[in-house]
Amino acid sequence: QKEVEQNSGPLSVPEGAIASLNCTYSDRGSQSFFWYRQYSGKSPELIMFIYSNGDKEDGRFTAQLNKASQYVSLLIRDSQPSDSATYLCAVRFNYGGSQGNLIFGKGTKLSVKP
Amino acid sequence: NAGVTQTPKFQVLKTGQSMTLQCAQDMNHNSMYWYRQDPGMGLRLIYYSASEGTTDKGEVPNGYNVSRLNKREFSLRLESAAPSQTSVYFCASSDLQGAETQYFGPGTRLLVL
């Protein structure tokens, strides 16, 4: 059973702080990792994806991947109230060399307080 | 360019009734997906279509059927609705199966009484 685990939160941070969102996954063979943002009542939208160990930065967002620990995280610097949303971690597991579909975690709700 | 559109936005059904959720994309994508999202359960894949003419089961296919009508359209049918199918349904599309960016529609909220 392929699993993606996230702390459901809510995670509350003050405006301007760094928000750290974490995700663990069950399959060492996983190759691709994604972070989606979902505002209340809206559909998910992709923020970032990462394939290789280490950090990947895009503006205020940094994705971090540690395949040995089966751990992926999303850091949001200078958090803004507009970042308040649920953040979904998704993993693509490979099956016998072919690419599988995305498996989503249950999401972490982030609240940024002014 | 509307992206991914879904109809209806909201629907109330009685147990045992049937209905079809419609999804269309105008991005010329090959792959399309149907997910359901329940509180505390995250997004779960119901069915997907890797390309026109093919459909496959996802994680939770029981009680559903799908049709890939053409490259643009992918419908989800509930033959005999049950209260357990109360959920928010999202359609998504991507250029290739499992591709980095899946574009989601606005969702359909379904309540089965």
Short mmCIF file of C-alpha atoms in Angstrom, two decimals:
data_model
loop_
_atom_site.label_atom_id
_atom_site.label_comp_id
_atom_site.label_asym_id
_atom_site.label_seq_id
_atom_site.Cartn_x
_atom_site.Cartn_y
_atom_site.Cartn_z
CA GLN A 1 0.00 0.00 0.00
CA LYS A 2 1.51 3.30 -1.11
CA GLU A 3 1.08 5.95 1.55
CA VAL A 4 1.74 9.65 1.85
CA GLU A 5 1.52 11.09 5.35
CA GLN A 6 1.06 14.70 6.43
CA ASN A 7 0.25 16.34 9.73
CA SER A 8 -3.30 17.65 9.33
CA GLY A 9 -2.61 20.76 11.42
CA PRO A 10 -3.76 23.41 11.68
CA LEU A 11 -0.33 24.97 11.59
CA SER A 12 -0.48 28.56 12.75
CA VAL A 13 2.36 31.02 12.09
CA PRO A 14 2.60 34.80 12.42
CA GLU A 15 2.88 36.97 9.35
CA GLY A 16 6.49 37.23 8.17
CA ALA A 17 7.58 33.95 9.76
CA ILE A 18 8.75 30.78 8.02
CA ALA A 19 6.13 28.07 7.67
CA SER A 20 7.45 24.52 7.48
CA LEU A 21 5.23 21.78 6.07
CA ASN A 22 6.30 18.16 6.18
CA CYS A 23 5.44 14.99 4.31
CA THR A 24 6.66 11.38 4.52
CA TYR A 25 6.08 8.60 2.02
CA SER A 26 6.21 4.85 2.18
CA ASP A 27 7.93 3.71 -1.01
CA ARG A 28 11.70 4.12 -1.45
CA GLY A 29 11.29 3.80 -5.20
CA SER A 30 9.26 6.99 -5.47
CA GLN A 31 10.71 9.42 -7.98
CA SER A 32 8.62 12.57 -8.12
CA PHE A 33 7.22 14.80 -5.41
CA PHE A 34 4.71 17.63 -5.65
CA TRP A 35 3.23 20.34 -3.49
CA TYR A 36 -0.27 21.64 -4.23
CA ARG A 37 -2.07 24.52 -2.55
CA GLN A 38 -5.83 24.42 -2.06
CA TYR A 39 -7.81 27.40 -0.84
CA SER A 40 -11.05 26.66 0.98
CA GLY A 41 -13.77 25.72 -1.48
CA LYS A 42 -11.37 25.81 -4.44
CA SER A 43 -9.47 23.26 -6.49
CA PRO A 44 -5.82 22.30 -5.95
CA GLU A 45 -3.11 24.17 -7.83
CA LEU A 46 0.51 23.09 -8.26
CA ILE A 47 3.14 25.11 -6.39
CA MET A 48 6.29 23.08 -6.95
CA PHE A 49 7.68 19.71 -7.87
CA ILE A 50 11.05 18.19 -6.98
CA TYR A 51 12.87 15.11 -8.24
CA SER A 52 16.37 15.23 -6.76
CA ASN A 53 17.70 15.22 -3.23
CA GLY A 54 18.34 18.66 -1.83
CA ASP A 55 16.58 21.99 -2.10
CA LYS A 56 14.64 23.63 -4.89
CA GLU A 57 13.70 27.28 -4.56
CA ASP A 58 10.98 29.26 -6.31
CA GLY A 59 10.43 32.73 -4.92
CA ARG A 60 9.31 32.45 -1.30
CA PHE A 61 8.86 28.69 -1.59
CA THR A 62 11.55 26.05 -1.06
CA ALA A 63 10.98 22.33 -1.48
CA GLN A 64 13.38 19.99 0.29
CA LEU A 65 13.77 16.30 -0.51
CA ASN A 66 15.60 13.60 1.45
CA LYS A 67 15.07 10.26 -0.26
CA ALA A 68 17.09 8.32 2.33
CA SER A 69 14.69 9.47 5.04
CA GLN A 70 11.67 9.34 2.68
CA TYR A 71 10.85 12.89 3.61
CA VAL A 72 9.83 15.97 1.63
CA SER A 73 9.10 19.41 3.01
CA LEU A 74 7.90 22.81 1.87
CA LEU A 75 9.20 26.00 3.43
CA ILE A 76 7.33 29.26 2.94
CA ARG A 77 9.42 32.30 3.80
CA ASP A 78 7.92 35.65 4.79
CA SER A 79 4.51 34.02 5.22
CA GLN A 80 1.52 36.16 4.25
CA PRO A 81 -2.14 35.86 5.24
CA SER A 82 -2.80 35.01 1.58
CA ASP A 83 -0.75 31.83 2.10
CA SER A 84 -3.46 30.53 4.43
CA ALA A 85 -4.67 27.36 2.70
CA THR A 86 -4.39 23.60 2.81
CA TYR A 87 -1.15 22.25 1.35
CA LEU A 88 -1.26 18.84 -0.30
CA CYS A 89 1.80 16.67 -0.75
CA ALA A 90 1.65 14.27 -3.70
CA VAL A 91 4.02 11.49 -4.70
CA ARG A 92 4.35 9.60 -7.93
CA PHE A 93 5.24 6.00 -7.30
CA ASN A 94 6.81 3.94 -10.05
CA TYR A 95 5.59 0.47 -10.88
CA GLY A 96 8.06 -1.81 -12.60
CA GLY A 97 9.70 1.09 -14.38
CA SER A 98 6.54 2.76 -15.61
CA GLN A 99 5.23 5.96 -14.12
CA GLY A 100 2.24 5.65 -11.86
CA ASN A 101 -0.40 8.14 -10.89
CA LEU A 102 -0.15 10.65 -8.07
CA ILE A 103 -0.92 9.62 -4.50
CA PHE A 104 -2.00 12.57 -2.36
CA GLY A 105 -1.56 13.11 1.34
CA LYS A 106 -4.51 14.36 3.38
CA GLY A 107 -3.11 17.88 3.51
CA THR A 108 -1.89 20.31 6.16
CA LYS A 109 -3.98 23.37 6.91
CA LEU A 110 -1.86 26.49 7.28
CA SER A 111 -3.09 29.66 8.97
CA VAL A 112 -0.99 32.83 8.78
CA LYS A 113 -2.00 35.37 11.41
CA PRO A 114 -1.61 39.11 10.65
CA ASN B 1 -9.10 29.25 -22.78
CA ALA B 2 -11.31 27.91 -20.00
CA GLY B 3 -8.94 25.13 -18.83
CA VAL B 4 -10.90 22.34 -17.16
CA THR B 5 -14.63 22.81 -16.74
CA GLN B 6 -17.06 20.68 -14.75
CA THR B 7 -20.83 20.51 -14.62
CA PRO B 8 -22.83 20.68 -12.49
CA LYS B 9 -21.28 22.72 -9.67
CA PHE B 10 -23.64 21.29 -7.07
CA GLN B 11 -26.11 18.41 -7.05
CA VAL B 12 -28.42 16.78 -4.54
CA LEU B 13 -29.50 13.20 -5.20
CA LYS B 14 -31.65 10.70 -3.42
CA THR B 15 -30.27 7.24 -2.68
CA GLY B 16 -30.60 5.04 -5.75
CA GLN B 17 -30.76 7.85 -8.28
CA SER B 18 -28.25 8.03 -11.09
CA MET B 19 -26.36 10.95 -12.56
CA THR B 20 -23.43 11.82 -14.79
CA LEU B 21 -20.76 14.37 -13.94
CA GLN B 22 -19.32 16.07 -16.98
CA CYS B 23 -15.76 17.26 -17.48
CA ALA B 24 -14.13 18.95 -20.45
CA GLN B 25 -10.68 20.42 -21.09
CA ASP B 26 -9.51 22.70 -23.86
CA MET B 27 -5.74 22.27 -23.39
CA ASN B 28 -5.38 19.36 -25.81
CA HIS B 29 -4.25 17.13 -22.94
CA ASN B 30 -3.99 13.40 -23.41
CA SER B 31 -4.71 12.27 -19.84
CA MET B 32 -7.73 12.94 -17.67
CA TYR B 33 -8.61 11.96 -14.11
CA TRP B 34 -11.51 11.83 -11.69
CA TYR B 35 -10.83 12.32 -7.97
CA ARG B 36 -13.04 12.52 -4.93
CA GLN B 37 -12.15 14.57 -1.87
CA ASP B 38 -13.64 13.85 1.54
CA PRO B 39 -12.89 15.61 4.83
CA GLY B 40 -9.86 13.99 6.44
CA MET B 41 -9.29 11.66 3.48
CA GLY B 42 -7.47 13.79 0.95
CA LEU B 43 -7.79 13.36 -2.81
CA ARG B 44 -8.41 9.81 -3.99
CA LEU B 45 -8.27 8.71 -7.60
CA ILE B 46 -11.46 7.09 -8.88
CA TYR B 47 -10.68 6.48 -12.56
CA TYR B 48 -8.29 7.84 -15.11
CA SER B 49 -7.82 7.88 -18.84
CA ALA B 50 -4.20 7.91 -19.95
CA SER B 51 -5.21 8.64 -23.53
CA GLU B 52 -8.28 8.84 -25.71
CA GLY B 53 -9.90 5.44 -25.93
CA THR B 54 -8.49 4.04 -22.68
CA THR B 55 -9.76 4.08 -19.11
CA ASP B 56 -8.43 2.44 -15.97
CA LYS B 57 -9.46 2.04 -12.36
CA GLY B 58 -7.87 4.12 -9.65
CA GLU B 59 -7.89 3.65 -5.90
CA VAL B 60 -11.69 3.84 -5.29
CA PRO B 61 -13.60 2.80 -8.46
CA ASN B 62 -16.50 0.88 -6.90
CA GLY B 63 -19.90 2.41 -7.66
CA TYR B 64 -18.63 4.49 -10.58
CA ASN B 65 -18.24 4.19 -14.32
CA VAL B 66 -16.47 6.49 -16.75
CA SER B 67 -16.50 7.31 -20.43
CA ARG B 68 -13.77 9.06 -22.39
CA LEU B 69 -16.08 10.50 -25.00
CA ASN B 70 -13.31 12.11 -27.03
CA LYS B 71 -10.00 13.80 -26.31
CA ARG B 72 -11.72 16.74 -24.62
CA GLU B 73 -14.39 15.07 -22.51
CA PHE B 74 -14.34 12.56 -19.65
CA SER B 75 -17.55 11.79 -17.78
CA LEU B 76 -18.17 10.05 -14.46
CA ARG B 77 -21.41 8.17 -13.88
CA LEU B 78 -23.01 7.08 -10.64
CA GLU B 79 -25.49 4.35 -11.53
CA SER B 80 -27.16 4.05 -8.12
CA ALA B 81 -26.05 6.77 -5.75
CA ALA B 82 -25.34 5.98 -2.10
CA PRO B 83 -24.83 8.34 0.86
CA SER B 84 -21.18 7.19 0.97
CA GLN B 85 -20.72 8.90 -2.39
CA THR B 86 -21.40 12.31 -0.86
CA SER B 87 -18.19 14.14 -1.68
CA VAL B 88 -16.53 16.81 -3.76
CA TYR B 89 -15.52 15.49 -7.17
CA PHE B 90 -12.62 16.96 -9.09
CA CYS B 91 -11.71 16.34 -12.69
CA ALA B 92 -8.12 16.97 -13.77
CA SER B 93 -6.08 16.74 -16.93
CA SER B 94 -2.42 16.55 -17.86
CA ASP B 95 -0.37 16.30 -21.01
CA LEU B 96 0.86 12.82 -20.09
CA GLN B 97 -0.16 10.27 -17.48
CA GLY B 98 1.34 11.27 -14.15
CA ALA B 99 2.85 14.41 -15.69
CA GLU B 100 4.19 17.09 -13.40
CA THR B 101 1.27 19.43 -13.73
CA GLN B 102 -2.26 18.23 -13.37
CA TYR B 103 -4.79 20.99 -13.94
CA PHE B 104 -7.91 20.69 -11.84
CA GLY B 105 -11.46 21.74 -12.58
CA PRO B 106 -13.51 23.76 -10.05
CA GLY B 107 -15.19 20.66 -8.60
CA THR B 108 -18.71 19.30 -8.20
CA ARG B 109 -20.24 19.10 -4.74
CA LEU B 110 -22.52 16.08 -4.52
CA LEU B 111 -24.89 15.36 -1.65
CA VAL B 112 -26.66 12.01 -1.58
CA LEU B 113 -29.57 11.82 0.84
#
